[in-house]
Tab-separated table of N, CA, C and O in Angstrom:
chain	number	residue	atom	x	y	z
A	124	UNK	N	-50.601	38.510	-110.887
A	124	UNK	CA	-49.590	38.174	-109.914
A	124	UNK	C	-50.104	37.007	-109.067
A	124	UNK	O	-51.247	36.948	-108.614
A	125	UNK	N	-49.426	36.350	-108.946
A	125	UNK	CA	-49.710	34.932	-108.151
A	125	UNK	C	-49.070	35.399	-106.381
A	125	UNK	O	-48.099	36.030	-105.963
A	126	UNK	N	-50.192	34.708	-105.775
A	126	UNK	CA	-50.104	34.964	-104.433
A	126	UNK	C	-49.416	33.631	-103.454
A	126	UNK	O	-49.524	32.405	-103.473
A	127	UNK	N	-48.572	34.764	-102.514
A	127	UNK	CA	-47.144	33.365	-101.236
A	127	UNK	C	-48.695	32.826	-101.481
A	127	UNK	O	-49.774	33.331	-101.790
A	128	UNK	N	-47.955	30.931	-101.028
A	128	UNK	CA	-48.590	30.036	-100.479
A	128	UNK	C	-49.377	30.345	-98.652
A	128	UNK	O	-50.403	30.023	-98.052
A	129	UNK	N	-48.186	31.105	-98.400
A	129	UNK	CA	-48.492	31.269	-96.747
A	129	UNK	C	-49.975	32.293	-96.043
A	129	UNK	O	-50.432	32.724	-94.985
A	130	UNK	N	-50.296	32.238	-97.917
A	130	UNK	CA	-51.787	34.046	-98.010
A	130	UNK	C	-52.625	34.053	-98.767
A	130	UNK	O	-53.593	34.803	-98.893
A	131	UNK	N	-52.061	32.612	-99.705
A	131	UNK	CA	-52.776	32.738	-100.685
A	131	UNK	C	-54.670	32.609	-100.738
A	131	UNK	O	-55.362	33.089	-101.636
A	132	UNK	N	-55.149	31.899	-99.622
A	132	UNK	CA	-56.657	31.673	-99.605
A	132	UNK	C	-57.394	33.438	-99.058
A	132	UNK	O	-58.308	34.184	-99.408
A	133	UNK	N	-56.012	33.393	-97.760
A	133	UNK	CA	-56.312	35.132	-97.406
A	133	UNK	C	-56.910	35.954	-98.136
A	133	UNK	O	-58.000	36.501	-97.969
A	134	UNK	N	-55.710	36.085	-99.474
A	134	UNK	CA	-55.513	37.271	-100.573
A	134	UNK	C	-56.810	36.511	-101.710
A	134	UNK	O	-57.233	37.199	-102.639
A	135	UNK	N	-57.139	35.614	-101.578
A	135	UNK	CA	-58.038	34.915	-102.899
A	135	UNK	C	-59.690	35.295	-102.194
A	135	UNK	O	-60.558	35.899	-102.823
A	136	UNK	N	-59.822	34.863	-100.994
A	136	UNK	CA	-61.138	35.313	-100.499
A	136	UNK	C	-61.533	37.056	-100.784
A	136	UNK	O	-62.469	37.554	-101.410
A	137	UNK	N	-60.329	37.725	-99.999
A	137	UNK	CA	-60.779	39.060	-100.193
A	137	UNK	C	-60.729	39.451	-102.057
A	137	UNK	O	-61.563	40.275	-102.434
A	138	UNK	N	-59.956	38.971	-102.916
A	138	UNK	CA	-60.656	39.297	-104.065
A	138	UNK	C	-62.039	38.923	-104.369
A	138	UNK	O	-62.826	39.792	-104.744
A	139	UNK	N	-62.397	37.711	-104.238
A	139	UNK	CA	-63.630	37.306	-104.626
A	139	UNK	C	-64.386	38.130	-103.807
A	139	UNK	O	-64.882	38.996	-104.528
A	140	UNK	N	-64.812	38.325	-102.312
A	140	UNK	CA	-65.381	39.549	-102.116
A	140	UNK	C	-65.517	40.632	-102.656
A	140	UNK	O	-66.610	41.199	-102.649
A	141	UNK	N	-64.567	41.090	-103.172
A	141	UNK	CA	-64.314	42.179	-104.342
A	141	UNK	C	-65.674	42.068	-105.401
A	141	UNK	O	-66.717	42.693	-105.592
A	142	UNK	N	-64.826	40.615	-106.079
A	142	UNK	CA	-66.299	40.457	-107.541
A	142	UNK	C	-67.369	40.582	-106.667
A	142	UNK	O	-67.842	41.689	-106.924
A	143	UNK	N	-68.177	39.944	-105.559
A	143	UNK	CA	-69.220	40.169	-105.618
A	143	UNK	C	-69.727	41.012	-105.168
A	143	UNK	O	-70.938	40.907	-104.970
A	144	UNK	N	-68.833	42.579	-104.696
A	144	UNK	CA	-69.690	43.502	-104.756
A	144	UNK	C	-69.625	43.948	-105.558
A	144	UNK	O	-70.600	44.699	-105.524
A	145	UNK	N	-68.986	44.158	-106.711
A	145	UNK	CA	-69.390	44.495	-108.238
A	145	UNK	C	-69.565	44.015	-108.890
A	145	UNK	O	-69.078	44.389	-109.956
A	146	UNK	N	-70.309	42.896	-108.899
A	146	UNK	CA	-70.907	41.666	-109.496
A	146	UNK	C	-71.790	42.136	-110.682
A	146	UNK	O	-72.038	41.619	-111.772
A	147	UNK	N	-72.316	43.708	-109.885
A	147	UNK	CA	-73.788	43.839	-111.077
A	147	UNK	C	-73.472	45.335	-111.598
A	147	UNK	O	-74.331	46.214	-111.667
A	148	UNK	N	-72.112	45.498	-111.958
A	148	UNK	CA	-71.712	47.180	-112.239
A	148	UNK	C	-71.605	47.494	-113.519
A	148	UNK	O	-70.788	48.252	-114.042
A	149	UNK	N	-72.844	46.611	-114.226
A	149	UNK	CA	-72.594	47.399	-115.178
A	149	UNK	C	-71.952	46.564	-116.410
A	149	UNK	O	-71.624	45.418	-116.104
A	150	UNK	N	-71.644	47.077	-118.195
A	150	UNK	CA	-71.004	46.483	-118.849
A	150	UNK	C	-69.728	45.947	-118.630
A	150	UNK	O	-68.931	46.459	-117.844
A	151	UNK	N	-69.456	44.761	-119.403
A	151	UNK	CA	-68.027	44.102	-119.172
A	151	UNK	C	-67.674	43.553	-120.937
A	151	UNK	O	-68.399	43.595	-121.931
A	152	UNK	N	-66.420	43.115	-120.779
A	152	UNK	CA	-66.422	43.047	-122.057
A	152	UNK	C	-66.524	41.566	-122.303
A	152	UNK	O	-67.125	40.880	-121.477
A	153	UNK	N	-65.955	40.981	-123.437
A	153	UNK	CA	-66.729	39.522	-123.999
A	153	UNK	C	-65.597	38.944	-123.133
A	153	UNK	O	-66.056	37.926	-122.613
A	154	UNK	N	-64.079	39.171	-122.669
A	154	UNK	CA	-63.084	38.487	-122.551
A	154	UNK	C	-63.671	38.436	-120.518
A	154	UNK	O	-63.712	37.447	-119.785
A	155	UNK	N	-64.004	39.804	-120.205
A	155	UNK	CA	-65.066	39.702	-118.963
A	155	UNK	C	-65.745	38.545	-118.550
A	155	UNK	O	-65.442	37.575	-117.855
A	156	UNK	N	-67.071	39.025	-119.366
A	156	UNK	CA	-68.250	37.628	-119.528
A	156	UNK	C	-67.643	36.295	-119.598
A	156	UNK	O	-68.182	35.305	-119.102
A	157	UNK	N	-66.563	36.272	-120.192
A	157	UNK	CA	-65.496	34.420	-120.482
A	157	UNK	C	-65.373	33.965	-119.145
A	157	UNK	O	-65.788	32.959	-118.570
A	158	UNK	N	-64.374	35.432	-118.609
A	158	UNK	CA	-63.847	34.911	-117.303
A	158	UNK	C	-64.586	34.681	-115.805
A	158	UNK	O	-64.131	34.174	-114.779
A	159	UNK	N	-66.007	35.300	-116.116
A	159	UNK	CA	-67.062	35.657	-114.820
A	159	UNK	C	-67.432	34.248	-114.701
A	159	UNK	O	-67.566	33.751	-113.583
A	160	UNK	N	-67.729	33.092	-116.513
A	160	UNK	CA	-67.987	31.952	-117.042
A	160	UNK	C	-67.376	31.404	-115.868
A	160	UNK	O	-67.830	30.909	-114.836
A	161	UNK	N	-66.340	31.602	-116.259
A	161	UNK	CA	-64.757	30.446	-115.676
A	161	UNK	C	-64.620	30.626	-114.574
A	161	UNK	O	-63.835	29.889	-113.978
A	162	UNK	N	-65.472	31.894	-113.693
A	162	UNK	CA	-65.219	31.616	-112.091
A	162	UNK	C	-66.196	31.200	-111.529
A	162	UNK	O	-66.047	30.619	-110.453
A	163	UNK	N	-67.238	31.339	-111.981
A	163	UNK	CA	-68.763	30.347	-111.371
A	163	UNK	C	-68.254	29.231	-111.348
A	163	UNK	O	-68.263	28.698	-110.238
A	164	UNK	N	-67.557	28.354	-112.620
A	164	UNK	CA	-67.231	26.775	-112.726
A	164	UNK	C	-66.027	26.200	-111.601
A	164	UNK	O	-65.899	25.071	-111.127
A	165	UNK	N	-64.932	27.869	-111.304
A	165	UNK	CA	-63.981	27.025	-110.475
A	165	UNK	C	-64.901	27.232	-108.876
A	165	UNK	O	-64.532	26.627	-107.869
A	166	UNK	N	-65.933	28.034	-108.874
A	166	UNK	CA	-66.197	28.441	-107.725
A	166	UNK	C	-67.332	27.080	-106.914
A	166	UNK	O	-67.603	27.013	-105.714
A	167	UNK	N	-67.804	26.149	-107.998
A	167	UNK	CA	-68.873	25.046	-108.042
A	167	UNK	C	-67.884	24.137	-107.490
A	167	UNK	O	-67.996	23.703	-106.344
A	168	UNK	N	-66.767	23.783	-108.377
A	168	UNK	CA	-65.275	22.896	-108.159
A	168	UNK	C	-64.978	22.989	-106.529
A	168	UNK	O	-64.917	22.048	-105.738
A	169	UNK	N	-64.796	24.547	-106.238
A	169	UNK	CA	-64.530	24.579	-104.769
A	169	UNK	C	-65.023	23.738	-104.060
A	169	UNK	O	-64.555	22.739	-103.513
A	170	UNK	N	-66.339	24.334	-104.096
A	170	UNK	CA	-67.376	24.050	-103.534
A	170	UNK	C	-67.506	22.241	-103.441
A	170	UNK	O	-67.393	21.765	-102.311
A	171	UNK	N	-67.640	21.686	-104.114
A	171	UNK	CA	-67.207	20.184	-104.485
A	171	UNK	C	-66.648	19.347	-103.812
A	171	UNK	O	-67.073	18.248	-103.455
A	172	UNK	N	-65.074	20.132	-103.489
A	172	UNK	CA	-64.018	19.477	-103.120
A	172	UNK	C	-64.212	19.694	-101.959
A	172	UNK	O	-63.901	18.746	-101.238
A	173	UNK	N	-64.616	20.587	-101.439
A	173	UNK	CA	-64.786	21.178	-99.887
A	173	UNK	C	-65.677	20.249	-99.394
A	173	UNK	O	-65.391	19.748	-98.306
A	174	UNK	N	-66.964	19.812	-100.093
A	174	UNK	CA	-67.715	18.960	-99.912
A	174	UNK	C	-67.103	17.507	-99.161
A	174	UNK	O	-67.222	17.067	-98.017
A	175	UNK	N	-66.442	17.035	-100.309
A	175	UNK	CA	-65.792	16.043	-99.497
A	175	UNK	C	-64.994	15.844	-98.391
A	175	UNK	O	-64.658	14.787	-97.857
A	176	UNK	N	-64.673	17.230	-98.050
A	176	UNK	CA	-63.852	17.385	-96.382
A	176	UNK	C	-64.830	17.469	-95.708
A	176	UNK	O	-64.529	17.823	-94.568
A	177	UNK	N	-66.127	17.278	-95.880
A	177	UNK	CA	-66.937	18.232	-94.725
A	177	UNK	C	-68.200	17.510	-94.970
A	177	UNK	O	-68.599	17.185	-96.088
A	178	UNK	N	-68.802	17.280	-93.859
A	178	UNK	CA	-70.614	16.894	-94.331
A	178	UNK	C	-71.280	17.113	-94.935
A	178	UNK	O	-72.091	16.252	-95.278
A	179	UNK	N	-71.347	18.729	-95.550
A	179	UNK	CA	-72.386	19.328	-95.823
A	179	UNK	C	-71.894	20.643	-96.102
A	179	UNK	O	-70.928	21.123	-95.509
A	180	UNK	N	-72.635	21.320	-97.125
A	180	UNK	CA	-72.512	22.926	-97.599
A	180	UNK	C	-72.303	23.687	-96.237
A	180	UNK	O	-71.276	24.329	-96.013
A	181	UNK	N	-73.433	23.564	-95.262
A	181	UNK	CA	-73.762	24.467	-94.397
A	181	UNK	C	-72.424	24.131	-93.592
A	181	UNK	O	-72.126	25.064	-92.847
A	182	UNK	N	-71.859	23.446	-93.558
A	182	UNK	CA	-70.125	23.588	-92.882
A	182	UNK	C	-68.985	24.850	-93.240
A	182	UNK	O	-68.203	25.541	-92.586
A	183	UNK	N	-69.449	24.690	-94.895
A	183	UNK	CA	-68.484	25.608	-95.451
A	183	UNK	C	-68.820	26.978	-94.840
A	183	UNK	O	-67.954	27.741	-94.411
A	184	UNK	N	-70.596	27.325	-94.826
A	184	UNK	CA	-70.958	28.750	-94.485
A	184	UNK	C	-70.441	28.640	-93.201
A	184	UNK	O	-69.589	29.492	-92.946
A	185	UNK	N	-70.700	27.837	-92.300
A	185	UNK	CA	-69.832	28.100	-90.712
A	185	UNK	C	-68.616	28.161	-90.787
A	185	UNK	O	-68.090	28.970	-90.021
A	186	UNK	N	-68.001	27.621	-91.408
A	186	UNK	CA	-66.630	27.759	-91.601
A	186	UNK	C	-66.329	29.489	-92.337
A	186	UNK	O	-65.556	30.379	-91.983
A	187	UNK	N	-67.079	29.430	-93.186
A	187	UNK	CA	-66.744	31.088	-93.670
A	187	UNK	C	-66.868	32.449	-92.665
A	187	UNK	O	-66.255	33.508	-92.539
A	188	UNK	N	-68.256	31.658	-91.900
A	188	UNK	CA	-68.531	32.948	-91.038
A	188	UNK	C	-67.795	32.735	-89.837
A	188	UNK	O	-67.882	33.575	-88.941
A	189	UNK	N	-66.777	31.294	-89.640
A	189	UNK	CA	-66.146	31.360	-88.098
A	189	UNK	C	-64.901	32.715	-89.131
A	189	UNK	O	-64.712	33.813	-88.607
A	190	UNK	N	-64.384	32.460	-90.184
A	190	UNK	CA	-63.389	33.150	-90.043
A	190	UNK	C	-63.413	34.155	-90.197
A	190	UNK	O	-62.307	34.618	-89.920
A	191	UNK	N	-64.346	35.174	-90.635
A	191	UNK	CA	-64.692	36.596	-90.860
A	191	UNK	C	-64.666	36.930	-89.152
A	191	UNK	O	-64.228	38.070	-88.995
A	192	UNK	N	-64.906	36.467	-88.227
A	192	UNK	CA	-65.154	36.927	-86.626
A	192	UNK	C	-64.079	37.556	-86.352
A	192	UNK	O	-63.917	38.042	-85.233
């Protein structure tokens, strides 16, 4: 299911929180392992693009931890 525009980073952060607390639970299957592939690469991409809004990595972590407050 694809998430409103108006929630979508909302509803996308708290999944990825999700994966990484079960990051290490155990077997997955090959179509698993593909997709865990394919979210490290969009998760680098993020990371990337964010880059160019911002000085530096350590922006993004302030930025992550202003919004968890």
């Amino acid at each position: 299911m694809s998430n409103m525009s108006y929630c979508r980073h909302e509803n996308t952060a708290a999944d990825l929180a999700e994966v990484i607390d079960m990051w290490y639970d155990g077997a997955e299957s090959k179509e698993e392992a593909k997709a865990r592939r394919y979210l490290v690469k969009l998760a680098k991409e993020i990371v990337k693009l964010y880059e160019q809004d911002t000085e530096t990595v350590d922006d993004l972590v302030v930025a992550t931890d202003d919004s968890n407050a």
